[in-house]
DNA sequence: CAATCCCCTTGACATAAGTCAATGCTTTTT
DNA sequence: AAAAAGCATTGACTTATGTCAAGGGGATTG
């Protein structure tokens, strides 16, 4: 249940077994069934969730009822509404499970205590934040500089397995396209 | 010359005068004339730059020669190609001055020494990174969920002074639009 | 096993954004 | 002061994407 988390952790920062036990103490396992919410817009985001197994999505819903997927989180990823988590403000995103999930939750108080007590945890989260920042930077660059068909190509290159696990209309939403448009883009790509 | 930097610093983390002097020691003042490069694509990014005065832009150029502005940096902002800075890889962005600038540069070695020696600096950069991450998160959300005219409105609300200081075609580039399109969007907005 | 739901595709049409070209206004350069 | 360069606007047209509506296939549920 904790394997993947500490595997990912150790890829960034070396820790002893004692340190691992200390950190493990703060992690709260949780299972989530397909379609269940981890977080709903309007509620404060109380946890950072690490995905041991399964797949989640983070998305907002606009006035017209359209969903806009902001992020996918497969195994090994971390997901939360960071702004809400840090400030206590109501969340502006929903997070729910696309597949049955096994998660490790870190509460706000656990997070704060860990930052104070474990320099390794602090380093780890710093590197994680840096990585997330850089990934998002690349994503913005792709959005502002690539047309729809190339955006799709770059996504498939980056997450080849995601397309097998996620319905196509969610991929479309992630790319900021309508399902019909994505379908047509795919047809063009396939036929060339 | 260092006023704004430490003003911004102190808004996030309290420091003593001794700590300020210690940190100041690592900052390298530099002036940049309008249109001069701070960083060119292909070169490694050697510095994080804090803007004491003036205005810069970070942008990439695609195969068709179109510029895509990724970020503006007015007074009080920090700018660099963070990926290149951290990894030593060649930069994928250009950074140049839109106005005459006064900068404070932090080299890679200075950055690393500061992280080790000054917990306050670590906290400061951590908060800064978090802030930048959240800002980018909002930006992506705006891009994937707002049409062009509302994107423009939200930008003008966020950076009202930027529109006075930056040529319109750069604003267009930042929003992922062509100058002609932005001009038409503006006309519609003005006439309504 | 049938009924339902979800998802993808397709067509016809509407709207938004991009392209190309021309013009006039400023600002900068010489 | 004249020439050049940069910038914003506009028109006519093309291309990309969205909208609405219909239909079919496959999975899920009762």
mmCIF file of C-alpha atoms in Angstrom, chain A residues 58 60 62-63 68-71 80-83 86 93 111 115 121-123 125-126 129-130 132-134 136-141 143-145 150 173-176, chain B residues 58 60 62-63 68-71 80-83 86 93 111 115 121-123 125-126 129-130 132-134 136-141 143-145 150 173-176:
data_model
loop_
_atom_site.group_PDB
_atom_site.id
_atom_site.type_symbol
_atom_site.label_atom_id
_atom_site.label_comp_id
_atom_site.label_asym_id
_atom_site.label_seq_id
_atom_site.Cartn_x
_atom_site.Cartn_y
_atom_site.Cartn_z
ATOM 1 C CA UNK A 58 -9.204 17.485 -11.461
ATOM 2 C CA UNK A 60 -13.910 22.758 -13.050
ATOM 3 C CA UNK A 62 -18.337 26.578 -16.044
ATOM 4 C CA UNK A 63 -21.672 28.419 -16.088
ATOM 5 C CA UNK A 68 -12.798 21.586 -18.119
ATOM 6 C CA UNK A 69 -10.249 19.020 -17.048
ATOM 7 C CA UNK A 70 -7.199 20.630 -15.566
ATOM 8 C CA UNK A 71 -5.133 17.574 -14.686
ATOM 9 C CA UNK A 80 -5.006 18.366 -4.760
ATOM 10 C CA UNK A 81 -6.390 21.868 -5.122
ATOM 11 C CA UNK A 82 -3.171 23.348 -3.838
ATOM 12 C CA UNK A 83 -4.512 26.864 -3.490
ATOM 13 C CA UNK A 86 -2.773 26.113 1.477
ATOM 14 C CA UNK A 93 -11.973 22.429 -8.619
ATOM 15 C CA UNK A 111 1.894 18.401 6.022
ATOM 16 C CA UNK A 115 7.727 20.200 6.928
ATOM 17 C CA UNK A 121 10.133 15.683 3.455
ATOM 18 C CA UNK A 122 10.750 19.361 2.905
ATOM 19 C CA UNK A 123 13.305 18.642 0.210
ATOM 20 C CA UNK A 125 8.065 18.456 -1.581
ATOM 21 C CA UNK A 126 10.299 21.192 -2.895
ATOM 22 C CA UNK A 129 6.730 21.396 -6.575
ATOM 23 C CA UNK A 130 9.562 22.304 -8.918
ATOM 24 C CA UNK A 132 5.046 20.251 -11.210
ATOM 25 C CA UNK A 133 5.932 23.843 -12.040
ATOM 26 C CA UNK A 134 8.128 22.838 -14.945
ATOM 27 C CA UNK A 136 2.896 23.151 -16.204
ATOM 28 C CA UNK A 137 5.297 25.567 -17.900
ATOM 29 C CA UNK A 138 5.677 23.101 -20.761
ATOM 30 C CA UNK A 139 1.949 22.681 -20.952
ATOM 31 C CA UNK A 140 1.302 26.397 -21.258
ATOM 32 C CA UNK A 141 3.949 26.645 -23.935
ATOM 33 C CA UNK A 143 -1.136 25.481 -25.538
ATOM 34 C CA UNK A 144 -0.036 28.903 -26.704
ATOM 35 C CA UNK A 145 2.204 27.702 -29.517
ATOM 36 C CA UNK A 150 -0.032 18.946 -32.742
ATOM 37 C CA UNK A 173 -11.596 18.529 -22.398
ATOM 38 C CA UNK A 174 -8.008 18.422 -21.167
ATOM 39 C CA UNK A 175 -6.853 19.878 -24.471
ATOM 40 C CA UNK A 176 -9.539 22.527 -24.488
ATOM 41 C CA UNK B 58 10.181 35.566 -21.807
ATOM 42 C CA UNK B 60 9.927 31.283 -27.645
ATOM 43 C CA UNK B 62 8.457 28.688 -33.484
ATOM 44 C CA UNK B 63 9.520 27.314 -36.881
ATOM 45 C CA UNK B 68 5.011 33.270 -28.286
ATOM 46 C CA UNK B 69 5.309 35.257 -25.096
ATOM 47 C CA UNK B 70 5.234 33.051 -22.069
ATOM 48 C CA UNK B 71 5.612 35.617 -19.315
ATOM 49 C CA UNK B 80 14.494 32.931 -15.674
ATOM 50 C CA UNK B 81 14.268 29.751 -17.711
ATOM 51 C CA UNK B 82 13.966 27.675 -14.573
ATOM 52 C CA UNK B 83 14.353 24.340 -16.306
ATOM 53 C CA UNK B 86 18.270 23.901 -12.737
ATOM 54 C CA UNK B 93 13.225 30.541 -24.177
ATOM 55 C CA UNK B 111 21.479 29.972 -5.376
ATOM 56 C CA UNK B 115 19.722 27.323 -0.074
ATOM 57 C CA UNK B 121 16.178 32.077 1.644
ATOM 58 C CA UNK B 122 14.911 28.549 1.265
ATOM 59 C CA UNK B 123 11.557 29.494 2.732
ATOM 60 C CA UNK B 125 12.088 30.676 -2.673
ATOM 61 C CA UNK B 126 9.666 27.978 -1.632
ATOM 62 C CA UNK B 129 7.709 28.913 -6.277
ATOM 63 C CA UNK B 130 4.350 28.109 -4.746
ATOM 64 C CA UNK B 132 4.299 31.111 -9.303
ATOM 65 C CA UNK B 133 2.755 27.668 -9.488
ATOM 66 C CA UNK B 134 -0.640 28.902 -8.359
ATOM 67 C CA UNK B 136 0.242 29.481 -13.634
ATOM 68 C CA UNK B 137 -2.538 27.165 -12.547
ATOM 69 C CA UNK B 138 -4.977 30.050 -12.775
ATOM 70 C CA UNK B 139 -3.626 30.987 -16.153
ATOM 71 C CA UNK B 140 -4.120 27.515 -17.576
ATOM 72 C CA UNK B 141 -7.614 27.428 -16.187
ATOM 73 C CA UNK B 143 -6.917 29.539 -21.197
ATOM 74 C CA UNK B 144 -8.835 26.281 -21.269
ATOM 75 C CA UNK B 145 -12.120 27.702 -20.076
ATOM 76 C CA UNK B 150 -12.996 37.151 -21.646
ATOM 77 C CA UNK B 173 1.033 36.910 -28.229
ATOM 78 C CA UNK B 174 0.748 36.366 -24.489
ATOM 79 C CA UNK B 175 -2.899 35.448 -24.921
ATOM 80 C CA UNK B 176 -2.212 33.170 -27.850
#
